[in-house]
Each structure stands twice: as C-alpha cells, then as structure tokens.
Coordinates of C-alpha atoms and ligand atoms in Angstrom, one line a residue:
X1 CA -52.1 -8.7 15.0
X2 CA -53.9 -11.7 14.0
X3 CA -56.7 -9.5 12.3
X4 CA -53.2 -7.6 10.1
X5 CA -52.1 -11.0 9.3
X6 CA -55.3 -12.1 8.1
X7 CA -55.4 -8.8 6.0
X8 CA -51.8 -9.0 4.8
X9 CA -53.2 -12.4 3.7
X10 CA -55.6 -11.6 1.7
X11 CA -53.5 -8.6 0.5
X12 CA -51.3 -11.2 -0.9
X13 CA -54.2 -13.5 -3.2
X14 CA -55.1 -10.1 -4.9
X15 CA -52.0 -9.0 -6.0
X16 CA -49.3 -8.3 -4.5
X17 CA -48.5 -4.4 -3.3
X18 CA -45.4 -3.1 -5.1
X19 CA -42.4 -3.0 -3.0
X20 CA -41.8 0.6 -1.3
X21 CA -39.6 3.1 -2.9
X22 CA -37.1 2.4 0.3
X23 CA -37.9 -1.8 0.5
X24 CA -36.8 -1.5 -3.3
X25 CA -33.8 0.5 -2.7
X26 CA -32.2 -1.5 0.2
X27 CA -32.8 -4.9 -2.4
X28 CA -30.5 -2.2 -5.0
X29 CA -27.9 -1.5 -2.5
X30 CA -27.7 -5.4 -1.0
X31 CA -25.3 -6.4 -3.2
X32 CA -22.4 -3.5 -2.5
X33 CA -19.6 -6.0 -2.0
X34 CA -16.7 -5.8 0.0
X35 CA -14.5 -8.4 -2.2
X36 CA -15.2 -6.3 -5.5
X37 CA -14.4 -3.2 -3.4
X38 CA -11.2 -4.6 -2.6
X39 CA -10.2 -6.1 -6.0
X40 CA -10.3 -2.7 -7.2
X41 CA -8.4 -1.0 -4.9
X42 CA -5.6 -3.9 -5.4
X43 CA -5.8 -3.9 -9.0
X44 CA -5.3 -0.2 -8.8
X45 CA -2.6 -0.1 -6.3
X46 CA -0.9 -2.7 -8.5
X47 CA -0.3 -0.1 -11.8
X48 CA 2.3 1.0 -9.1
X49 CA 1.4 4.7 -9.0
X50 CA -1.1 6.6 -11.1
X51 CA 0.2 10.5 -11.1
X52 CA -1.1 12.4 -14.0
X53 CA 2.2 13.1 -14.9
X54 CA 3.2 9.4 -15.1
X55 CA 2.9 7.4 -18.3
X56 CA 0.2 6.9 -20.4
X57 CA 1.1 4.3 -22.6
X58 CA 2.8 1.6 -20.4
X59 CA 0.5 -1.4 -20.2
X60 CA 0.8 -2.3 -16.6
X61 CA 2.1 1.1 -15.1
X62 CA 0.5 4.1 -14.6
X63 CA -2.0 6.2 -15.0
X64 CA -2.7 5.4 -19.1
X65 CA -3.0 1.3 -17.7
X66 CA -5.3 2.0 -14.7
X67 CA -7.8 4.6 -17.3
X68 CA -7.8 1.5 -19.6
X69 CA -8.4 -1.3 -16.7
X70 CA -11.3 1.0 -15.3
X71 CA -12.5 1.0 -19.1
X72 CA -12.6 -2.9 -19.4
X73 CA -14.8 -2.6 -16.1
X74 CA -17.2 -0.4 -17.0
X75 CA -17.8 -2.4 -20.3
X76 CA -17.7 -5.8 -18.5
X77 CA -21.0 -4.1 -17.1
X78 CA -22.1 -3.8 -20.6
X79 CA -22.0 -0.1 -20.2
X80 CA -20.7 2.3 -23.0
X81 CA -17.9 5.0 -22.5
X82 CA -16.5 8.2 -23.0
X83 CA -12.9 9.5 -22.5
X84 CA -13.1 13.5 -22.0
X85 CA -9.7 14.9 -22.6
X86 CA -8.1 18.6 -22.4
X87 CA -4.5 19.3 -22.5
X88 CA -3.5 21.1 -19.5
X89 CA -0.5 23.5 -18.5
X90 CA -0.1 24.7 -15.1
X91 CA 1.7 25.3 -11.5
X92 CA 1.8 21.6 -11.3
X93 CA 1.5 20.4 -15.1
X94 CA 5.0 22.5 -16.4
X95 CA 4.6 20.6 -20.3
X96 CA 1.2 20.5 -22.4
X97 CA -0.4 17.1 -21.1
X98 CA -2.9 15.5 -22.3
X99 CA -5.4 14.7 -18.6
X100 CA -8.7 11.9 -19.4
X101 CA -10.9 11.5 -17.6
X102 CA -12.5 7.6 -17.8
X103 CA -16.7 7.5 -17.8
X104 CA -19.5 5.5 -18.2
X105 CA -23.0 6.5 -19.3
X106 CA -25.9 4.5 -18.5
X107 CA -29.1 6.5 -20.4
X108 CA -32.2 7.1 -18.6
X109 CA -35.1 5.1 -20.4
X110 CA -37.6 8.3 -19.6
X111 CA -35.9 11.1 -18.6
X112 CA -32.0 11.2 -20.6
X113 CA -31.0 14.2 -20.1
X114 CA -31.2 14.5 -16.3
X115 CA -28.2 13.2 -15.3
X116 CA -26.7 12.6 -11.7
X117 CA -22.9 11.6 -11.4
X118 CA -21.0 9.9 -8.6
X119 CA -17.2 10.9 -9.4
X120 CA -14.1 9.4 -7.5
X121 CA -10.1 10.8 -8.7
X122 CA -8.2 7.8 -10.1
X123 CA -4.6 9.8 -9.6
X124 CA -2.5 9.9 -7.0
X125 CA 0.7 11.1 -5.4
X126 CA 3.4 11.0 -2.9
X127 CA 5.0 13.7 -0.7
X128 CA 6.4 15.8 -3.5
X129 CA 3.3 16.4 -6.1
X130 CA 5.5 16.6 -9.3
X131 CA 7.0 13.2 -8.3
X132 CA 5.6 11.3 -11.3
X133 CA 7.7 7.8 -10.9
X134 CA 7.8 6.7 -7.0
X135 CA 5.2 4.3 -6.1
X136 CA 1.9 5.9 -5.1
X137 CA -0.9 3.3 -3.9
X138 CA -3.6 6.0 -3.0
X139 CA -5.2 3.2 -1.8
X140 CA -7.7 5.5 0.2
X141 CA -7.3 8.9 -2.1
X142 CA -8.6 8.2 -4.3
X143 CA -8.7 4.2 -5.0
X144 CA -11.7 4.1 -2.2
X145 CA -14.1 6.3 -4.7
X146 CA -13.1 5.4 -7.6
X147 CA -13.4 1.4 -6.2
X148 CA -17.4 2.8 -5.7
X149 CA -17.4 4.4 -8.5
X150 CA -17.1 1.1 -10.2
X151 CA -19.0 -1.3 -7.8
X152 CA -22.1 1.7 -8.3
X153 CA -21.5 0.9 -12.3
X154 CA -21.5 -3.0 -11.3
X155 CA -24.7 -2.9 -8.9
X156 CA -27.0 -0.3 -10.7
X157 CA -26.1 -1.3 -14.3
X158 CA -28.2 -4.5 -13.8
X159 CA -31.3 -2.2 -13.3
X160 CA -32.8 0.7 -15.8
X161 CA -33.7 3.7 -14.5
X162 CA -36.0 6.5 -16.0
X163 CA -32.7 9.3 -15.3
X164 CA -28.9 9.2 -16.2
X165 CA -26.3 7.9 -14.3
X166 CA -23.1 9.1 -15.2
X167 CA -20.0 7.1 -13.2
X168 CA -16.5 8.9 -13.6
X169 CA -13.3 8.5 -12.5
X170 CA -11.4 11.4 -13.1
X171 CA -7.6 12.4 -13.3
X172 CA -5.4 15.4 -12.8
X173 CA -7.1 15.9 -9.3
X174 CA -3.8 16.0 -6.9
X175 CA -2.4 18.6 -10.0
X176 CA -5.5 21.1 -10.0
X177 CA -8.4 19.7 -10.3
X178 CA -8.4 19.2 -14.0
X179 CA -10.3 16.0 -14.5
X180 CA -13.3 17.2 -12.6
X181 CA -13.1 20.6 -15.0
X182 CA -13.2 18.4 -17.7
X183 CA -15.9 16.5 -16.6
X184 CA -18.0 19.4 -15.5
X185 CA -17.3 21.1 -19.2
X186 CA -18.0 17.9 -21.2
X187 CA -21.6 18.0 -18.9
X188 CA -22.2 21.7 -20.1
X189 CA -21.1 21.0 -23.4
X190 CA -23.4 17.9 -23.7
X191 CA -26.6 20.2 -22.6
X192 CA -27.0 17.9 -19.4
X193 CA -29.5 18.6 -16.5
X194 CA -26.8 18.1 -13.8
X195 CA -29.5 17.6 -10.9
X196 CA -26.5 16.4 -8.9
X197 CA -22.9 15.1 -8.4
X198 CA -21.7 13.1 -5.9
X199 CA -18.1 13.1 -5.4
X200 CA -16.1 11.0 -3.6
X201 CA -12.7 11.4 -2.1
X202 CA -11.1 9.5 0.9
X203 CA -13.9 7.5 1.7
X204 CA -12.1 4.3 3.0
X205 CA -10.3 4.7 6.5
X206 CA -11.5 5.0 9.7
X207 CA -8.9 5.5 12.2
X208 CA -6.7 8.6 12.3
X209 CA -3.2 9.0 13.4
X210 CA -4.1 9.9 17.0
X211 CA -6.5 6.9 17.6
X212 CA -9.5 8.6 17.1
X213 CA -12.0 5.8 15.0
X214 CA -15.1 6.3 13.4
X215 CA -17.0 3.5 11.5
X216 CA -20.7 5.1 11.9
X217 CA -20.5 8.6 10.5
X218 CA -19.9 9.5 6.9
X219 CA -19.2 13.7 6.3
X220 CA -20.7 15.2 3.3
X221 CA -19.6 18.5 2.7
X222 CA -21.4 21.6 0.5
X223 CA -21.7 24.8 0.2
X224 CA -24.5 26.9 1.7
X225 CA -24.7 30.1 -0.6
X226 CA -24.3 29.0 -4.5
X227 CA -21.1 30.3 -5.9
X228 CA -22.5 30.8 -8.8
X229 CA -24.4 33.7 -9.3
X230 CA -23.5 34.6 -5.7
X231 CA -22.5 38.2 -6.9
X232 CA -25.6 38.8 -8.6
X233 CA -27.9 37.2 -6.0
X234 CA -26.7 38.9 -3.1
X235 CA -29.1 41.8 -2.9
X236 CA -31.7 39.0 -3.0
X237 CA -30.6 36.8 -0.7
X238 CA -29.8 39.6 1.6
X239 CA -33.1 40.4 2.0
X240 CA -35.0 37.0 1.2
X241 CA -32.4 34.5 3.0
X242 CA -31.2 31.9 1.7
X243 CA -27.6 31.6 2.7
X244 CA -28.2 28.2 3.9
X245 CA -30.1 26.8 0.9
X246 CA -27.9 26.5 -2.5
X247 CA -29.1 23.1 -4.2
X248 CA -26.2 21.7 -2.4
X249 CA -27.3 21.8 0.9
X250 CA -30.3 20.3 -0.3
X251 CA -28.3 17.1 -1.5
X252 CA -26.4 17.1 2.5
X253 CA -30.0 17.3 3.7
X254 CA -31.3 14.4 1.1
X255 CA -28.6 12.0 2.1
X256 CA -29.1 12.4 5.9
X257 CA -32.3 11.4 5.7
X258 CA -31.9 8.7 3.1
X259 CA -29.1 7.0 5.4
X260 CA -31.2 7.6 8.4
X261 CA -34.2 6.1 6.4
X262 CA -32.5 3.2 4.8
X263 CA -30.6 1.8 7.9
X264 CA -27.2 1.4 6.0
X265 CA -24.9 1.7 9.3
X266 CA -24.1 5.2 8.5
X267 CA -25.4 8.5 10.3
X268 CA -24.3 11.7 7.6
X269 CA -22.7 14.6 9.6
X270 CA -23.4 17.4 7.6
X271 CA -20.9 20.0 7.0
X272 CA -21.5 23.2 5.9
X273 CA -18.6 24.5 4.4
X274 CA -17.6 23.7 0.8
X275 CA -14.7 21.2 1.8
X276 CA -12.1 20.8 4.3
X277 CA -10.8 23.5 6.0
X278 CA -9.1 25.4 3.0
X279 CA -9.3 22.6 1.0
X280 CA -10.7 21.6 -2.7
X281 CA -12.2 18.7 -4.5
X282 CA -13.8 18.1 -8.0
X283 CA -16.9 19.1 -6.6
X284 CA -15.5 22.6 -7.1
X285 CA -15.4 22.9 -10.7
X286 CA -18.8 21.7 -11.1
X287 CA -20.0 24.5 -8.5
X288 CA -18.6 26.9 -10.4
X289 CA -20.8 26.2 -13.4
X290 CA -23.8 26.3 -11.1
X291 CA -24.2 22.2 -10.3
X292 CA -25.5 21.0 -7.2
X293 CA -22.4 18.7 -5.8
X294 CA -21.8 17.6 -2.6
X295 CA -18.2 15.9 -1.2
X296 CA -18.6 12.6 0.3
X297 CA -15.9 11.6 2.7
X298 CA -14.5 9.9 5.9
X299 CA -15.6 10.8 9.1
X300 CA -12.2 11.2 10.6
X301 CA -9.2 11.4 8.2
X302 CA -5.4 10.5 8.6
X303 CA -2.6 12.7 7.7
X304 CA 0.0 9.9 8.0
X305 CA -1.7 8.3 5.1
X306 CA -2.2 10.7 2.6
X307 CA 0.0 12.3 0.1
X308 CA 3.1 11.2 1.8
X309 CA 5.8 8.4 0.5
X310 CA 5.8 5.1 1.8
X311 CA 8.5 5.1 4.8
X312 CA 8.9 4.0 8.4
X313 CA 9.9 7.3 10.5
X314 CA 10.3 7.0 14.6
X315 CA 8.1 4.0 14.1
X316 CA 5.5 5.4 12.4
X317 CA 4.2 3.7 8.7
X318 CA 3.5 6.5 6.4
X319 CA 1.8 6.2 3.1
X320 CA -1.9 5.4 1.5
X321 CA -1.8 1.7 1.9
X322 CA -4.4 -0.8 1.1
X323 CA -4.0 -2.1 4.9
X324 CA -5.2 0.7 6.0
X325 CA -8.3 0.7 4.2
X326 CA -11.7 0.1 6.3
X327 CA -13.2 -2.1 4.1
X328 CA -16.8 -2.6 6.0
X329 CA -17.1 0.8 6.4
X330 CA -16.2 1.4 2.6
X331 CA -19.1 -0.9 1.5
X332 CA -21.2 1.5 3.5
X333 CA -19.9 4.6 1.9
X334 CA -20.3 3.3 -1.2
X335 CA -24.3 2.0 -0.1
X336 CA -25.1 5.3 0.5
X337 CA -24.1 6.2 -3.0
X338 CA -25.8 3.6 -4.5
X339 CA -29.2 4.4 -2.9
X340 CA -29.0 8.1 -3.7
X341 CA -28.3 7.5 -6.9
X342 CA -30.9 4.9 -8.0
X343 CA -33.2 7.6 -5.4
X344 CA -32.4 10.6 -7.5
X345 CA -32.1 8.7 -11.1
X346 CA -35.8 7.3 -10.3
X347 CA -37.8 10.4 -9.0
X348 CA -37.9 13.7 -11.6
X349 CA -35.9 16.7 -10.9
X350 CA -37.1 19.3 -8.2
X351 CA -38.9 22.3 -9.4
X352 CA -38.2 25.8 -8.5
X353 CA -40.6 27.0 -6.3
X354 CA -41.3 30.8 -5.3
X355 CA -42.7 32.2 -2.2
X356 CA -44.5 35.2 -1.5
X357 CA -46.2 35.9 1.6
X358 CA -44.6 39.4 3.0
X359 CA -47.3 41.5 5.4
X360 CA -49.3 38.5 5.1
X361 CA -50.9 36.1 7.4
X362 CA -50.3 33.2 4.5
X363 CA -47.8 31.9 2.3
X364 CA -47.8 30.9 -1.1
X365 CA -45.8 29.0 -2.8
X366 CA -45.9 28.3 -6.8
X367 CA -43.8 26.4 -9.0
X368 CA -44.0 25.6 -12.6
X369 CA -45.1 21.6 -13.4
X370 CA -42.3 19.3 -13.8
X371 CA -41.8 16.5 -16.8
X372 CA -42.6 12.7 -15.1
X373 CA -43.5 13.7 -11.6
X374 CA -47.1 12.7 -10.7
X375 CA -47.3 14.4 -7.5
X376 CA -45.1 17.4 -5.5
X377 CA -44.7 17.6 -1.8
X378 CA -44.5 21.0 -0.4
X379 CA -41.6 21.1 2.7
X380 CA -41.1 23.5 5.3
X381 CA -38.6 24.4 8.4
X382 CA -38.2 27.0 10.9
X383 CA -35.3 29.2 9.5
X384 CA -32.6 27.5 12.6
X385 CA -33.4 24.0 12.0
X386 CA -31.1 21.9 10.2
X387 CA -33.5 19.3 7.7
X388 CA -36.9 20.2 6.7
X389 CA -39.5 19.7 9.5
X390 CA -43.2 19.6 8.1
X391 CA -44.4 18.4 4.5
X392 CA -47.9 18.0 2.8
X393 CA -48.0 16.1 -0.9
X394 CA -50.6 15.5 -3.2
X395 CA -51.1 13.4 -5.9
X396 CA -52.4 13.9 -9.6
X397 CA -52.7 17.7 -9.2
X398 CA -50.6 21.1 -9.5
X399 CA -52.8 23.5 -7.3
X400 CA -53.8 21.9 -3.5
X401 CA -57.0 23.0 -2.3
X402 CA -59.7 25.3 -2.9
X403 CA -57.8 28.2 -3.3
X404 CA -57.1 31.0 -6.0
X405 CA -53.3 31.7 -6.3
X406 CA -52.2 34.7 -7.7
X407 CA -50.7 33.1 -10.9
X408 CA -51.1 30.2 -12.9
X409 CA -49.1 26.8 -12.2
X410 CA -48.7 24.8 -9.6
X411 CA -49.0 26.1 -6.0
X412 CA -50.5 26.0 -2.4
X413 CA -51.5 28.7 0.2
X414 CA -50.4 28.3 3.4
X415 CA -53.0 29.4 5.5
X416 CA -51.9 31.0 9.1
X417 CA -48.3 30.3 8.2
X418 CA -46.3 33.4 8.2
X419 CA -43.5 33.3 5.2
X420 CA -41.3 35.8 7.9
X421 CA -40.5 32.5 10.5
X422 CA -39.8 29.6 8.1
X423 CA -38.2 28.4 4.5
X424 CA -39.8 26.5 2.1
X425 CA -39.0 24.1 -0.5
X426 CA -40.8 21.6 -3.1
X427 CA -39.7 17.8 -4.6
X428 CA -41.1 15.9 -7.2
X429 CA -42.7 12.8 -6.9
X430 CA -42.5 9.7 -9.2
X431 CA -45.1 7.8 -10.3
X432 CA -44.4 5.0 -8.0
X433 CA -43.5 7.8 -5.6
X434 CA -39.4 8.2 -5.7
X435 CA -39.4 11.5 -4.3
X436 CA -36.4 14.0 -5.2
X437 CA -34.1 16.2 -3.3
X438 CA -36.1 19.4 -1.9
X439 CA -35.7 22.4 -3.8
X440 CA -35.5 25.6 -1.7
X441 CA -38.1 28.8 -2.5
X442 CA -35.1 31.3 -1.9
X443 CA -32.9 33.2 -4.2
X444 CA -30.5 30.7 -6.6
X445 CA -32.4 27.6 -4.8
X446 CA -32.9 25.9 -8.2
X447 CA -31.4 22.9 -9.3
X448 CA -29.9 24.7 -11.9
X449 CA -27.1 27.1 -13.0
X450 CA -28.1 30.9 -12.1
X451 CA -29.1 32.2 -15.2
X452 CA -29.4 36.4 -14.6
X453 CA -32.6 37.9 -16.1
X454 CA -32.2 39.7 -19.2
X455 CA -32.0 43.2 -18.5
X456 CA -34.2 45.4 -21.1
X457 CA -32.7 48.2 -22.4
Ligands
LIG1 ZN1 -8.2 13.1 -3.1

C-alpha cells in the first residue's frame, strides 16, 4: 500500500494521468438533478394537456405552448434548433394536422455526421385518445422523457463532444407514432449516421397498481432480428445466426454493462422483444429505416396511471399525476442516458465485421478501418450467453499478430477457436479509449440500414 502511495505520488509531480473514460463519465452524469427534473414535468403538466390535436397557438395551453417552452430550454443551453413538421391524416388524426416535432442539435467537433438521439413524446392523452380538451398531465408518459430529454440537453451541452447529439421531444406519439416518423425521416433526409436512438417513454414511476415497487431496475427493450432487411436476410441468417444480434441488441447489451460499470443505482433488465407486449413506441419508426434504437423504460409500470382521466373510482386515483412520479429513480433513468450518450457521442462508430471460419479449426474476423478510432477490440460469446464474454484490443494497428488474413483490412485469426460454438463482434476505440457499442459479425449486424447488394444482370 505504502509503496502505491508513494508511486501514485510521484505519479502526481509528473503529470497527472487523464481521468478514465468511466471516472470522466460519472463527473458528466453528477450533475443530473432532481429539481430541474421536476420543474419540467410541472412546467409541462401546467400547459394543462398536450394532445396533438389540442391547440397550437394558445400561449399557455397546449401542445403549440409546451413545443415553444421546450424551445426556450433548449436555447437557454445555447443550443440551436429544428422544428420537423408533416401534416398527418389518419385513424386518430380525422383533419390534415400539422404534428412538430421540437429538437436540438449539438454538432460533433470531429465526427458531425454520427449522430446519436435520446427522444422522449411531449403529447399526451386521457382515456378517450381523440379527447383533445380534458386535462392530460402525462406527468410519467411522456413528461418523465421528455424532462431527460431536456436535463441531457442541460448537463452535456456544457461539454463538446467529437459525435452528434441530437435531443427530441417528439409529438403525435399517443395518435400513431407520427413525431418519431418525422424525426426518423428528417435523420434520413439529413444523410445522418444514426449509430443509435435512445427513446424514452414512461421512465418515471416505480410502484404499480398491485404494490409491486421497483427503484433498482430500468428495462430496455429491442429487437433481436433487424426489421429491416429481415426479408432479405433470412436465408443468411438462417444459416449464419444471428437472430439475436441486430444493432439493437447490441445497444441493450451496451447499457447493461455501462450501468453495471458506472454504479448509477440501476441494474438494466434486458428485454428481448421490440416493446411491450403488443405494444409500440417511436423506436419503431426508426427501426423501420434500419436504425439501431432501443426503448428505455420503467421497471414495473402502472395501468391506473396511464392514458386514463383523472377520477376517483371505488377509492382508487386514476390519472398520470406528477405525485406519482419517482423522482430519485427518474434522475437515475435519466443518468443512464446521459452516460451513454456522452459514451457513444465520444468513441467512433462500430465497424462491421465479418467472420469466416467454417470446417476450420480458426476464426477470422475482418472489418474495414473506421474514421477516429485508434484501436478496435475484437469480442466474443458462446452462442447462449446473454453479453459478450471474452475480448482482446489492440492499439495503433488494423491486423493483430503475425498472421496473413485472407483479405486486406483490418482483422485477427482466432487460433483454436471454432467459429461453429460462438458469435463475434468488433467496437471502436477512441483515442483516449471511449469504446463503442459491439458490432455483431452476423447477417444485418451493422450499425447501419440493410442495404441489399446489387444484383448483376
Ligand atoms: Zn408514451
């Protein structure tokens, strides 16, 4: 001990070490403040109800007033904005209306175009969904992510970051996911390098309706095959695997082990399945296009408190209050965003990797280089486990060792590992060693849309 303290010591004259990638993200996430969390929410709830339907134009009510007060915020930060719009008819949206979506940009000082988002719905509703004029607090869904929406914009706008981070609240959610279509076109339209959305819904309660709490365990839903390019992959993946490695699943994996890593209070239950039980989120419409996005939500959600108007019934309170938001456990919700974001915004993208190895007593793995990452570290798992198991990195260069891989680029051989009993996946490492999420070796693993090869003629 005394001989480390001595060390550290002199350590200390010569120049101090730079902080860890982790040391440096718990000093980003420190400030994640209950009282701003709450402000929002109340400031929210006070516009009296925020349906897509309701007005757009009325100062202090509605959903038009609660766009523009998120706007001031986001600019308070000194962060410029965008207002994407379409104008939407539907089941729930009988006349042409125009549904905006409310988000900031803060531009990556190296890398621009990769962009990660964190997304929260700023509409809400009551029991009936085209009731545009009763009050609707959605305290919890969806003031709870669009309150860390903001407090993300507040916290991280005070630090640069070489990627994009892109905060959103979106509307036209509880009416068909409009605002996160929106969103997920602008992106396309914009040429972005979505490496990954975080959305958040329901992220602010704790206790359900039959007493069952949970303040330690945060869910974060995706989907295991892509969606995209499902159809054309399945031959592939039939044969290869990979029905349990879309880019997604990647992101679940990421944020277990950054929680786990980072001490935030929170352990992430994965689940693999898309969302809820038969149930959607503005996730979905960036899946679609082919964009890694994961859900974010409570551990245990109550019924009573959702989507319902605000009455007493046989003694029971219904309605999405602000008393019944959990406001410890949203500040760690919202930590967890934080540090994935300034995580993912500070290492490069992951590349996409390929595996061979079939009748083989090695593997090899190749991947093309990556802009901004100084190192790579190669991951692997059995095919049952849940999280990646066994790593090796190495810095400065593409190919690891003395060996001859069939093609140019980066890439390792695996020697006595067969490719038959595990899956394999590559990140990128930053300079000052941010590493990204893993990127799988299987069919549609990238962190990018499917794109189908060009058949010739
Ligand atoms: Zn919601």
């Amino acid at each position: 001990m005394r001989r480390l303290m001595a060390l550290a010591g002199l350590a200390a004259i010569a120049a101090a070490p730079p902080p860890s990638p982790d040391a440096r993200l718990r000093a980003i996430v420190a400030p994640v403040s209950q009282a701003q969390l709450r402000h929002t929410i109340e400031t929210l709830v006070g516009f009296g109800t925020r349906h897509t339907l309701s007005s757009q134009t009325d100062p202090k009510r509605g959903i038009g007033a609660a766009l523009g007060w998120t706007k001031a915020q986001f600019e308070s930060f000194g962060l410029p904005t965008v207002r994407p719009c379409e104008t939407v008819t539907g089941p729930r949206i009988p006349n042409p209306t125009r549904v905006c979506d409310m988000v900031a940009i803060q531009l990556g000082t190296e890398r621009p175009n990769d962009v990660v988002i964190i997304q929260g719905h700023i509409d809400s509703r009551v029991t009936d969904v085209m009731n545009f004029t009763s009050d609707a607090p959605g305290a919890n869904d969806d003031g709870s992510g669009t309150a860390a929406v903001i407090e993300a914009a507040r916290v991280l706008s005070k630090h640069k970051f070489p990627g994009t981070i892109v905060y959103a609240a979106l509307s036209g959610e509880e009416q068909g996911l409009y605002g996160g279509k929106t969103l997920a076109d602008y992106a396309k339209a914009q040429g972005w390098n979505v490496v990954t959305v975080l959305n958040n819904d329901i992220i602010g309660n704790s206790c359900s309706s039959d007493g069952v709490c949970d303040s330690t365990h945060a869910r974060v839903l995706s989907e295991g095959p892509r969606s995209q390019g499902q159809a054309e992959l399945a031959a592939a993946t039939h044969s290869l695997g990979g029905e349990n490695d879309a880019p997604s699943r990647n992101i679940s994996r990421f944020l277990d082990t950054l929680a786990d890593r980072l001490h935030i209070g929170l352990d992430v239950r994965q689940i693999w399945r898309t969302d809820r039980f038969g149930r959607g989120g503005d996730h979905i419409p960036f899946l679609e296009l082919g964009y890694p996005a994961a859900r974010i939500s409570v551990a245990v959600e109550n019924y009573n408190w959702q989507h319902q108007d605000l009455r007493t019934e046989n003694g029971i309170r219904y309605g999405d209050t602000i008393d019944h938001v959990d406001f410890a456990y949203l500040a760690k919700m919202t930590k967890l965003n934080v540090a994935a974001l300034a995580a993912i915004a500070s290492a490069p993208p992951p590349p996409a990797p390929k595996v061979e190895g079939a009748v083989s007593t090695d593997t090899e793995i190749r991947w093309n280089p990556v802009p901004g990452a100084r190192a790579f570290r190669v991951w692997w798992r059995r095919t049952d486990a849940n999280n990646w198991e066994v790593s090796r990195a190495h810095n400065g260069v593409c190919v690891f060792g003395n060996v001859a891989l069939k093609e140019p680029g980066c890439g390792i051989v695996l020697p006595h590992i067969r490719v038959d009993d595990w899956v394999f996946g590559v990140s990128s490492v930053s300079k000052d060693g941010f590493e990204s999420p893993v990127a799988s070796a299987v069919p549609g693993g990238a962190f990018k849309p499917y794109v189908p090869p060009v058949k010739k003629p």
